[in-house]
Amino acid sequence: MRRSKGTAFAGFFFLTALAQTITLTVLPLLALRLLGDAGRVSLVYSVVGVASFAGRLAIPSLTERMGRLGVLALGTASLCLSATFLAWAKVGLLVAGLILNGFAVACFEIVLNLYVLDNIARHDLARFEAKRIFFAAAPYTFGPWLGVHLQLALASWVPFAIAAGAAATQLLAIWRYRVVLAPTSLRRPPRPYNPLVALHRFFAQPRLRLAWVLSVARSAWWGLFQIYTPIFAVEAGLGDEIGGALVSLGLGWIWMVPLWGWMGRRFGQRRLLRAGYAIGGILTIAAALMLGNSWFGAAILVGAAFAVESIDGAGNTLFLRAVHPHERSTMTAIFITYRDVAQLAPPAVFAALLVVFKLPAVFVGGGVMMLGSAILTRYIPRRF
């Protein structure tokens, strides 16, 4: 039963990944087309990050009132409404559509992670993380390119319809599977949820704080890659579809995650993370220096993605092994905010950089961030 549960949960993450990745390249290209330049795109993504952060903090309270399936249903409805707004391709609906999209993804991630913590044994978490990421490999490999291709070949609304369909399928699958979920998934927190108290409690724990900071850096780099690589491709004259293909190639390294997971278990997750952050940072800076040569710069960016993907061999294991069982719900909600902070802070910095500098400055900033994270890995426990 334990193995079947792991496979089932990995399948749920596959559907979540499909709902995200089919519009992954479509969204920044849509924003660029509607807003006109990379600086405005960065500003919009910063606003979306603030709203998404607030939305994530509200999810534990919503879970208490609506139950986990209720929150999943709310997330599915939000994603469907987001798809409708974005398919209209209007400036006035762009921000609302992106905010709803971010909230929907937050609902999926928080609830699925809570189910995982309830149903996957602690000593199996590292192996499950590798399986989860491997199951998401196909959407991450083909989704960014496929979304753009379907828009060009069929209609602009097709990727958004697929995203909504994947979310609805996930909700139905989890509803049918709920009868074998562990009883702990039905427990309520022993005290009322207070976001401020939960934030203080989370950041007072060094291991949770470190896991969060490293996850912010990892997610911020992928956000940089997913948003600015297609923009770079368009500005370099390579075109929309090549931009989507580059993102797919970079995310396609996800197929290597089982190997990285094995290497982490064999040589230590600490060493794996240090190497991934350091090499990824160096190559990102190198790519910035070579962006004048469009194809060569793009190739180095894809190589940087290979290095950064090795970090996913550890996944969120550092957090999952550090969180206390009685704090899973509240601490998971706060930990997942790393995505919102990664979506908020870097675009704000990049928007400022782009006022003075050209696009390569974005990649230099991302590379420095990754090198700083490599230094922080020294504080990961040696037994990890």
mmCIF file of C-alpha atoms in Angstrom, residues 5-347:
data_model
loop_
_atom_site.group_PDB
_atom_site.id
_atom_site.type_symbol
_atom_site.label_atom_id
_atom_site.label_comp_id
_atom_site.label_asym_id
_atom_site.label_seq_id
_atom_site.Cartn_x
_atom_site.Cartn_y
_atom_site.Cartn_z
ATOM 1 C CA LYS A 5 0.386 5.554 -2.303
ATOM 2 C CA GLY A 6 3.718 6.992 -3.373
ATOM 3 C CA THR A 7 2.920 6.323 -7.020
ATOM 4 C CA ALA A 8 -0.573 7.785 -6.684
ATOM 5 C CA PHE A 9 0.719 10.984 -5.075
ATOM 6 C CA ALA A 10 3.406 11.279 -7.745
ATOM 7 C CA GLY A 11 0.616 11.027 -10.317
ATOM 8 C CA PHE A 12 -1.218 13.910 -8.638
ATOM 9 C CA PHE A 13 1.936 16.018 -8.902
ATOM 10 C CA PHE A 14 2.086 15.097 -12.612
ATOM 11 C CA LEU A 15 -1.325 16.681 -13.151
ATOM 12 C CA THR A 16 -0.327 19.766 -11.151
ATOM 13 C CA ALA A 17 2.821 20.072 -13.248
ATOM 14 C CA LEU A 18 0.807 19.821 -16.471
ATOM 15 C CA ALA A 19 -1.561 22.558 -15.301
ATOM 16 C CA GLN A 20 1.445 24.804 -14.610
ATOM 17 C CA THR A 21 3.820 24.077 -17.464
ATOM 18 C CA ILE A 22 1.444 24.183 -20.428
ATOM 19 C CA THR A 23 1.209 27.963 -19.850
ATOM 20 C CA LEU A 24 4.697 28.470 -18.414
ATOM 21 C CA THR A 25 6.190 30.154 -21.481
ATOM 22 C CA VAL A 26 2.852 31.403 -22.773
ATOM 23 C CA LEU A 27 2.378 33.722 -19.769
ATOM 24 C CA PRO A 28 5.581 35.825 -19.950
ATOM 25 C CA LEU A 29 5.280 36.053 -23.733
ATOM 26 C CA LEU A 30 1.661 37.190 -23.336
ATOM 27 C CA ALA A 31 2.775 39.764 -20.762
ATOM 28 C CA LEU A 32 5.570 40.973 -23.056
ATOM 29 C CA ARG A 33 3.148 41.273 -25.968
ATOM 30 C CA LEU A 34 0.601 43.228 -23.918
ATOM 31 C CA LEU A 35 3.017 45.399 -21.923
ATOM 32 C CA GLY A 36 5.745 46.021 -24.463
ATOM 33 C CA ASP A 37 9.039 45.544 -22.576
ATOM 34 C CA ALA A 38 10.822 43.325 -20.018
ATOM 35 C CA GLY A 39 10.843 46.014 -17.308
ATOM 36 C CA ARG A 40 7.050 46.234 -17.220
ATOM 37 C CA VAL A 41 6.799 42.442 -17.219
ATOM 38 C CA SER A 42 9.065 42.357 -14.143
ATOM 39 C CA LEU A 43 6.884 44.937 -12.394
ATOM 40 C CA VAL A 44 3.701 42.968 -13.075
ATOM 41 C CA TYR A 45 5.248 39.746 -11.770
ATOM 42 C CA SER A 46 6.298 41.605 -8.605
ATOM 43 C CA VAL A 47 2.700 42.719 -7.990
ATOM 44 C CA VAL A 48 1.507 39.174 -8.597
ATOM 45 C CA GLY A 49 4.077 37.903 -6.106
ATOM 46 C CA VAL A 50 2.741 40.165 -3.325
ATOM 47 C CA ALA A 51 -0.838 39.009 -3.917
ATOM 48 C CA SER A 52 0.189 35.353 -4.124
ATOM 49 C CA PHE A 53 2.123 35.605 -0.850
ATOM 50 C CA ALA A 54 -0.974 36.887 0.960
ATOM 51 C CA GLY A 55 -3.093 34.193 -0.644
ATOM 52 C CA ARG A 56 -0.820 31.376 0.511
ATOM 53 C CA LEU A 57 -0.910 32.570 4.118
ATOM 54 C CA ALA A 58 -4.719 32.381 4.038
ATOM 55 C CA ILE A 59 -4.839 28.765 2.833
ATOM 56 C CA PRO A 60 -4.455 27.081 6.285
ATOM 57 C CA SER A 61 -7.516 28.975 7.521
ATOM 58 C CA LEU A 62 -9.394 28.021 4.367
ATOM 59 C CA THR A 63 -8.372 24.395 4.917
ATOM 60 C CA GLU A 64 -9.854 24.530 8.414
ATOM 61 C CA ARG A 65 -13.158 25.886 7.143
ATOM 62 C CA MET A 66 -13.469 24.033 3.838
ATOM 63 C CA GLY A 67 -11.370 20.896 4.292
ATOM 64 C CA ARG A 68 -8.557 19.853 1.967
ATOM 65 C CA LEU A 69 -10.829 18.764 -0.852
ATOM 66 C CA GLY A 70 -12.662 22.069 -0.544
ATOM 67 C CA VAL A 71 -9.406 23.988 -0.960
ATOM 68 C CA LEU A 72 -8.514 21.849 -3.971
ATOM 69 C CA ALA A 73 -11.920 22.628 -5.464
ATOM 70 C CA LEU A 74 -11.362 26.334 -4.808
ATOM 71 C CA GLY A 75 -7.956 26.113 -6.468
ATOM 72 C CA THR A 76 -9.443 24.366 -9.485
ATOM 73 C CA ALA A 77 -12.141 27.027 -9.818
ATOM 74 C CA SER A 78 -9.494 29.760 -9.504
ATOM 75 C CA LEU A 79 -7.380 28.206 -12.231
ATOM 76 C CA CYS A 80 -10.364 27.867 -14.560
ATOM 77 C CA LEU A 81 -11.282 31.518 -13.994
ATOM 78 C CA SER A 82 -7.652 32.513 -14.497
ATOM 79 C CA ALA A 83 -7.560 30.605 -17.782
ATOM 80 C CA THR A 84 -10.662 32.455 -18.927
ATOM 81 C CA PHE A 85 -9.174 35.861 -18.077
ATOM 82 C CA LEU A 86 -5.812 35.128 -19.696
ATOM 83 C CA ALA A 87 -7.333 33.631 -22.827
ATOM 84 C CA TRP A 88 -8.970 37.020 -23.506
ATOM 85 C CA ALA A 89 -5.442 38.523 -23.788
ATOM 86 C CA LYS A 90 -6.427 41.925 -22.397
ATOM 87 C CA VAL A 91 -4.159 44.182 -20.305
ATOM 88 C CA GLY A 92 -6.904 44.765 -17.753
ATOM 89 C CA LEU A 93 -7.340 41.032 -17.092
ATOM 90 C CA LEU A 94 -3.647 40.079 -17.156
ATOM 91 C CA VAL A 95 -2.817 40.832 -13.508
ATOM 92 C CA ALA A 96 -6.042 39.250 -12.187
ATOM 93 C CA GLY A 97 -5.429 36.147 -14.284
ATOM 94 C CA LEU A 98 -1.841 35.780 -13.061
ATOM 95 C CA ILE A 99 -2.864 36.255 -9.409
ATOM 96 C CA LEU A 100 -5.605 33.627 -9.669
ATOM 97 C CA ASN A 101 -3.163 31.276 -11.388
ATOM 98 C CA GLY A 102 -0.662 31.682 -8.553
ATOM 99 C CA PHE A 103 -3.336 31.133 -5.900
ATOM 100 C CA ALA A 104 -4.556 27.974 -7.624
ATOM 101 C CA VAL A 105 -1.052 26.518 -7.764
ATOM 102 C CA ALA A 106 -0.615 27.361 -4.059
ATOM 103 C CA CYS A 107 -3.795 25.461 -3.188
ATOM 104 C CA PHE A 108 -2.588 22.399 -5.090
ATOM 105 C CA GLU A 109 0.925 22.430 -3.627
ATOM 106 C CA ILE A 110 -0.013 22.982 0.001
ATOM 107 C CA VAL A 111 -2.737 20.346 0.089
ATOM 108 C CA LEU A 112 -0.673 17.776 -1.806
ATOM 109 C CA ASN A 113 2.317 18.327 0.470
ATOM 110 C CA LEU A 114 0.106 17.846 3.527
ATOM 111 C CA TYR A 115 -1.171 14.564 2.113
ATOM 112 C CA VAL A 116 2.411 13.489 1.416
ATOM 113 C CA LEU A 117 3.531 14.272 4.976
ATOM 114 C CA ASP A 118 0.600 12.255 6.328
ATOM 115 C CA ASN A 119 1.036 9.244 4.074
ATOM 116 C CA ILE A 120 4.756 8.879 3.233
ATOM 117 C CA ALA A 121 7.095 7.640 5.958
ATOM 118 C CA ARG A 122 9.856 10.070 6.965
ATOM 119 C CA HIS A 123 12.646 7.725 5.869
ATOM 120 C CA ASP A 124 10.983 7.369 2.440
ATOM 121 C CA LEU A 125 10.701 11.113 1.773
ATOM 122 C CA ALA A 126 13.966 11.491 -0.162
ATOM 123 C CA ARG A 127 13.067 8.567 -2.448
ATOM 124 C CA PHE A 128 9.532 9.912 -2.905
ATOM 125 C CA GLU A 129 10.827 13.396 -3.801
ATOM 126 C CA ALA A 130 12.877 11.889 -6.633
ATOM 127 C CA LYS A 131 9.816 9.923 -7.837
ATOM 128 C CA ARG A 132 7.588 13.006 -7.616
ATOM 129 C CA ILE A 133 9.943 15.094 -9.717
ATOM 130 C CA PHE A 134 10.449 12.250 -12.208
ATOM 131 C CA PHE A 135 6.683 11.970 -12.729
ATOM 132 C CA ALA A 136 6.596 15.690 -13.465
ATOM 133 C CA ALA A 137 9.397 15.321 -16.032
ATOM 134 C CA ALA A 138 7.192 14.998 -19.125
ATOM 135 C CA PRO A 139 5.116 18.146 -18.449
ATOM 136 C CA TYR A 140 8.220 20.152 -17.597
ATOM 137 C CA THR A 141 10.038 18.890 -20.688
ATOM 138 C CA PHE A 142 7.319 19.388 -23.285
ATOM 139 C CA GLY A 143 4.845 21.799 -21.669
ATOM 140 C CA PRO A 144 6.707 25.128 -22.158
ATOM 141 C CA TRP A 145 7.252 24.469 -25.863
ATOM 142 C CA LEU A 146 3.913 22.745 -26.434
ATOM 143 C CA GLY A 147 1.890 25.634 -25.027
ATOM 144 C CA VAL A 148 3.431 28.106 -27.488
ATOM 145 C CA HIS A 149 3.206 25.625 -30.359
ATOM 146 C CA LEU A 150 -0.487 24.973 -29.741
ATOM 147 C CA GLN A 151 -1.180 28.686 -29.713
ATOM 148 C CA LEU A 152 0.557 29.120 -33.059
ATOM 149 C CA ALA A 153 -0.874 25.963 -34.636
ATOM 150 C CA LEU A 154 -4.431 25.993 -33.233
ATOM 151 C CA ALA A 155 -5.695 28.892 -31.143
ATOM 152 C CA SER A 156 -4.476 31.172 -28.357
ATOM 153 C CA TRP A 157 -6.912 29.710 -25.803
ATOM 154 C CA VAL A 158 -5.884 26.033 -26.176
ATOM 155 C CA PRO A 159 -3.090 25.956 -23.532
ATOM 156 C CA PHE A 160 -5.391 27.574 -20.984
ATOM 157 C CA ALA A 161 -8.096 24.987 -21.666
ATOM 158 C CA ILE A 162 -5.591 22.165 -21.152
ATOM 159 C CA ALA A 163 -4.446 23.699 -17.845
ATOM 160 C CA ALA A 164 -8.027 23.906 -16.592
ATOM 161 C CA GLY A 165 -8.706 20.319 -17.706
ATOM 162 C CA ALA A 166 -5.610 19.000 -15.890
ATOM 163 C CA ALA A 167 -6.651 20.758 -12.674
ATOM 164 C CA ALA A 168 -10.185 19.359 -12.883
ATOM 165 C CA THR A 169 -8.833 15.844 -13.526
ATOM 166 C CA GLN A 170 -6.575 16.111 -10.489
ATOM 167 C CA LEU A 171 -9.479 17.146 -8.259
ATOM 168 C CA LEU A 172 -11.579 14.210 -9.470
ATOM 169 C CA ALA A 173 -8.697 11.748 -8.989
ATOM 170 C CA ILE A 174 -7.998 12.895 -5.424
ATOM 171 C CA TRP A 175 -11.698 12.820 -4.583
ATOM 172 C CA ARG A 176 -11.904 9.196 -5.748
ATOM 173 C CA TYR A 177 -8.691 8.262 -3.911
ATOM 174 C CA ARG A 178 -9.616 9.950 -0.615
ATOM 175 C CA VAL A 179 -10.937 6.740 0.964
ATOM 176 C CA VAL A 180 -7.399 5.352 1.401
ATOM 177 C CA LEU A 181 -5.792 8.512 2.762
ATOM 178 C CA ALA A 182 -4.238 8.154 6.184
ATOM 179 C CA PRO A 183 -6.535 9.071 9.092
ATOM 180 C CA THR A 184 -4.089 11.802 10.122
ATOM 181 C CA SER A 185 -5.117 13.751 7.038
ATOM 182 C CA LEU A 186 -8.380 14.468 8.822
ATOM 183 C CA ARG A 187 -6.878 15.834 12.037
ATOM 184 C CA ARG A 188 -7.297 19.494 12.908
ATOM 185 C CA PRO A 189 -4.538 21.709 14.321
ATOM 186 C CA PRO A 190 -4.680 21.864 18.131
ATOM 187 C CA ARG A 191 -4.939 25.677 18.166
ATOM 188 C CA PRO A 192 -6.388 28.442 15.970
ATOM 189 C CA TYR A 193 -4.188 29.477 13.081
ATOM 190 C CA ASN A 194 -2.472 32.868 13.464
ATOM 191 C CA PRO A 195 -0.288 33.813 10.466
ATOM 192 C CA LEU A 196 1.958 36.160 12.480
ATOM 193 C CA VAL A 197 2.601 33.594 15.211
ATOM 194 C CA ALA A 198 3.201 30.905 12.592
ATOM 195 C CA LEU A 199 5.677 33.131 10.723
ATOM 196 C CA HIS A 200 7.628 33.799 13.921
ATOM 197 C CA ARG A 201 7.619 30.117 14.833
ATOM 198 C CA PHE A 202 8.832 29.116 11.368
ATOM 199 C CA PHE A 203 11.705 31.573 11.112
ATOM 200 C CA ALA A 204 12.797 30.904 14.694
ATOM 201 C CA GLN A 205 13.858 27.403 13.597
ATOM 202 C CA PRO A 206 17.271 27.525 11.832
ATOM 203 C CA ARG A 207 16.747 24.393 9.722
ATOM 204 C CA LEU A 208 13.368 25.560 8.452
ATOM 205 C CA ARG A 209 14.797 29.010 7.799
ATOM 206 C CA LEU A 210 17.713 27.583 5.828
ATOM 207 C CA ALA A 211 15.446 25.272 3.802
ATOM 208 C CA TRP A 212 13.237 28.252 2.956
ATOM 209 C CA VAL A 213 16.100 30.543 1.875
ATOM 210 C CA LEU A 214 17.689 27.881 -0.333
ATOM 211 C CA SER A 215 14.293 27.099 -1.872
ATOM 212 C CA VAL A 216 13.741 30.805 -2.586
ATOM 213 C CA ALA A 217 17.041 30.924 -4.488
ATOM 214 C CA ARG A 218 16.287 27.741 -6.443
ATOM 215 C CA SER A 219 12.769 28.869 -7.345
ATOM 216 C CA ALA A 220 13.956 32.399 -8.180
ATOM 217 C CA TRP A 221 16.509 31.017 -10.624
ATOM 218 C CA TRP A 222 13.893 28.896 -12.368
ATOM 219 C CA GLY A 223 11.598 31.919 -12.476
ATOM 220 C CA LEU A 224 14.404 33.915 -14.075
ATOM 221 C CA PHE A 225 14.979 31.147 -16.602
ATOM 222 C CA GLN A 226 11.301 30.703 -17.442
ATOM 223 C CA ILE A 227 10.477 34.413 -17.764
ATOM 224 C CA TYR A 228 13.612 35.933 -19.273
ATOM 225 C CA THR A 229 14.821 33.139 -21.541
ATOM 226 C CA PRO A 230 11.821 33.465 -23.898
ATOM 227 C CA ILE A 231 12.126 37.272 -23.702
ATOM 228 C CA PHE A 232 15.803 36.942 -24.623
ATOM 229 C CA ALA A 233 14.879 34.678 -27.548
ATOM 230 C CA VAL A 234 12.364 37.193 -28.869
ATOM 231 C CA GLU A 235 14.737 40.159 -28.479
ATOM 232 C CA ALA A 236 17.558 38.176 -30.127
ATOM 233 C CA GLY A 237 15.349 37.433 -33.123
ATOM 234 C CA LEU A 238 14.991 33.708 -32.434
ATOM 235 C CA GLY A 239 11.200 33.907 -32.087
ATOM 236 C CA ASP A 240 8.476 32.792 -29.676
ATOM 237 C CA GLU A 241 8.613 29.092 -30.464
ATOM 238 C CA ILE A 242 12.403 28.920 -30.054
ATOM 239 C CA GLY A 243 11.965 30.672 -26.714
ATOM 240 C CA GLY A 244 9.524 27.980 -25.644
ATOM 241 C CA ALA A 245 11.847 25.269 -26.935
ATOM 242 C CA LEU A 246 14.773 26.661 -24.920
ATOM 243 C CA VAL A 247 12.703 26.596 -21.735
ATOM 244 C CA SER A 248 11.610 23.031 -22.512
ATOM 245 C CA LEU A 249 15.218 21.982 -23.082
ATOM 246 C CA GLY A 250 16.293 23.520 -19.789
ATOM 247 C CA LEU A 251 13.428 21.990 -17.843
ATOM 248 C CA GLY A 252 13.918 18.704 -19.704
ATOM 249 C CA TRP A 253 16.927 17.961 -17.523
ATOM 250 C CA ILE A 254 14.334 16.937 -14.944
ATOM 251 C CA TRP A 255 14.622 13.414 -16.390
ATOM 252 C CA MET A 256 18.003 13.277 -14.640
ATOM 253 C CA VAL A 257 16.448 13.694 -11.188
ATOM 254 C CA PRO A 258 16.524 9.950 -10.316
ATOM 255 C CA LEU A 259 20.289 10.031 -10.969
ATOM 256 C CA TRP A 260 20.725 13.159 -8.863
ATOM 257 C CA GLY A 261 18.606 11.586 -6.130
ATOM 258 C CA TRP A 262 20.834 8.506 -6.134
ATOM 259 C CA MET A 263 23.963 10.666 -6.034
ATOM 260 C CA GLY A 264 22.548 12.618 -3.122
ATOM 261 C CA ARG A 265 21.882 9.429 -1.181
ATOM 262 C CA ARG A 266 25.291 8.027 -2.133
ATOM 263 C CA PHE A 267 27.508 11.074 -1.589
ATOM 264 C CA GLY A 268 25.306 13.312 0.569
ATOM 265 C CA GLN A 269 22.589 15.826 -0.263
ATOM 266 C CA ARG A 270 24.773 18.581 1.203
ATOM 267 C CA ARG A 271 27.481 18.092 -1.426
ATOM 268 C CA LEU A 272 24.931 17.775 -4.200
ATOM 269 C CA LEU A 273 23.281 21.059 -3.266
ATOM 270 C CA ARG A 274 26.563 22.922 -2.934
ATOM 271 C CA ALA A 275 27.737 21.789 -6.376
ATOM 272 C CA GLY A 276 24.372 22.566 -8.016
ATOM 273 C CA TYR A 277 24.151 26.107 -6.671
ATOM 274 C CA ALA A 278 27.806 26.909 -7.372
ATOM 275 C CA ILE A 279 28.028 25.550 -10.931
ATOM 276 C CA GLY A 280 24.605 26.957 -11.798
ATOM 277 C CA GLY A 281 25.695 30.401 -10.610
ATOM 278 C CA ILE A 282 28.946 30.355 -12.578
ATOM 279 C CA LEU A 283 27.248 29.269 -15.806
ATOM 280 C CA THR A 284 24.465 31.832 -15.423
ATOM 281 C CA ILE A 285 27.014 34.628 -15.191
ATOM 282 C CA ALA A 286 28.893 33.137 -18.153
ATOM 283 C CA ALA A 287 25.654 33.090 -20.157
ATOM 284 C CA ALA A 288 25.123 36.788 -19.407
ATOM 285 C CA LEU A 289 28.548 37.570 -20.833
ATOM 286 C CA MET A 290 27.744 35.612 -24.003
ATOM 287 C CA LEU A 291 24.204 36.829 -24.702
ATOM 288 C CA GLY A 292 25.517 38.931 -27.574
ATOM 289 C CA ASN A 293 25.930 35.639 -29.415
ATOM 290 C CA SER A 294 22.304 34.522 -29.355
ATOM 291 C CA TRP A 295 22.732 30.776 -29.958
ATOM 292 C CA PHE A 296 25.861 30.364 -27.843
ATOM 293 C CA GLY A 297 24.361 32.333 -24.966
ATOM 294 C CA ALA A 298 21.201 30.257 -25.187
ATOM 295 C CA ALA A 299 23.266 27.045 -25.090
ATOM 296 C CA ILE A 300 25.072 28.163 -21.925
ATOM 297 C CA LEU A 301 21.721 28.992 -20.313
ATOM 298 C CA VAL A 302 20.512 25.474 -21.048
ATOM 299 C CA GLY A 303 23.768 24.192 -19.522
ATOM 300 C CA ALA A 304 23.142 26.290 -16.413
ATOM 301 C CA ALA A 305 19.695 24.699 -16.185
ATOM 302 C CA PHE A 306 21.404 21.279 -16.190
ATOM 303 C CA ALA A 307 23.439 22.284 -13.129
ATOM 304 C CA VAL A 308 20.517 23.833 -11.291
ATOM 305 C CA GLU A 309 18.327 20.809 -12.006
ATOM 306 C CA SER A 310 20.707 18.707 -9.904
ATOM 307 C CA ILE A 311 19.371 20.604 -6.881
ATOM 308 C CA ASP A 312 15.999 18.954 -7.469
ATOM 309 C CA GLY A 313 17.622 15.636 -6.621
ATOM 310 C CA ALA A 314 17.090 16.712 -3.008
ATOM 311 C CA GLY A 315 13.743 18.379 -3.727
ATOM 312 C CA ASN A 316 12.135 19.701 -0.523
ATOM 313 C CA THR A 317 13.669 16.971 1.637
ATOM 314 C CA LEU A 318 15.533 19.469 3.815
ATOM 315 C CA PHE A 319 12.202 20.979 4.889
ATOM 316 C CA LEU A 320 10.268 17.722 5.052
ATOM 317 C CA ARG A 321 12.812 16.198 7.430
ATOM 318 C CA ALA A 322 12.982 19.293 9.641
ATOM 319 C CA VAL A 323 9.289 20.068 10.190
ATOM 320 C CA HIS A 324 7.643 18.750 13.356
ATOM 321 C CA PRO A 325 4.581 16.502 12.787
ATOM 322 C CA HIS A 326 2.259 18.660 14.922
ATOM 323 C CA GLU A 327 3.175 21.765 12.886
ATOM 324 C CA ARG A 328 2.863 20.318 9.393
ATOM 325 C CA SER A 329 -0.151 22.302 8.258
ATOM 326 C CA THR A 330 0.983 25.763 9.329
ATOM 327 C CA MET A 331 4.683 25.268 8.590
ATOM 328 C CA THR A 332 3.964 23.841 5.130
ATOM 329 C CA ALA A 333 1.826 26.863 4.262
ATOM 330 C CA ILE A 334 4.652 29.197 5.244
ATOM 331 C CA PHE A 335 7.372 27.138 3.587
ATOM 332 C CA ILE A 336 5.488 27.151 0.276
ATOM 333 C CA THR A 337 5.635 30.962 0.312
ATOM 334 C CA TYR A 338 9.185 30.589 -0.979
ATOM 335 C CA ARG A 339 7.618 30.511 -4.439
ATOM 336 C CA ASP A 340 5.869 33.833 -3.894
ATOM 337 C CA VAL A 341 8.954 35.522 -2.470
ATOM 338 C CA ALA A 342 10.938 34.121 -5.407
ATOM 339 C CA GLN A 343 8.294 35.525 -7.740
ATOM 340 C CA LEU A 344 8.232 38.901 -5.955
ATOM 341 C CA ALA A 345 11.759 39.907 -4.950
ATOM 342 C CA PRO A 346 13.853 38.988 -8.023
ATOM 343 C CA PRO A 347 11.510 40.609 -10.589
#
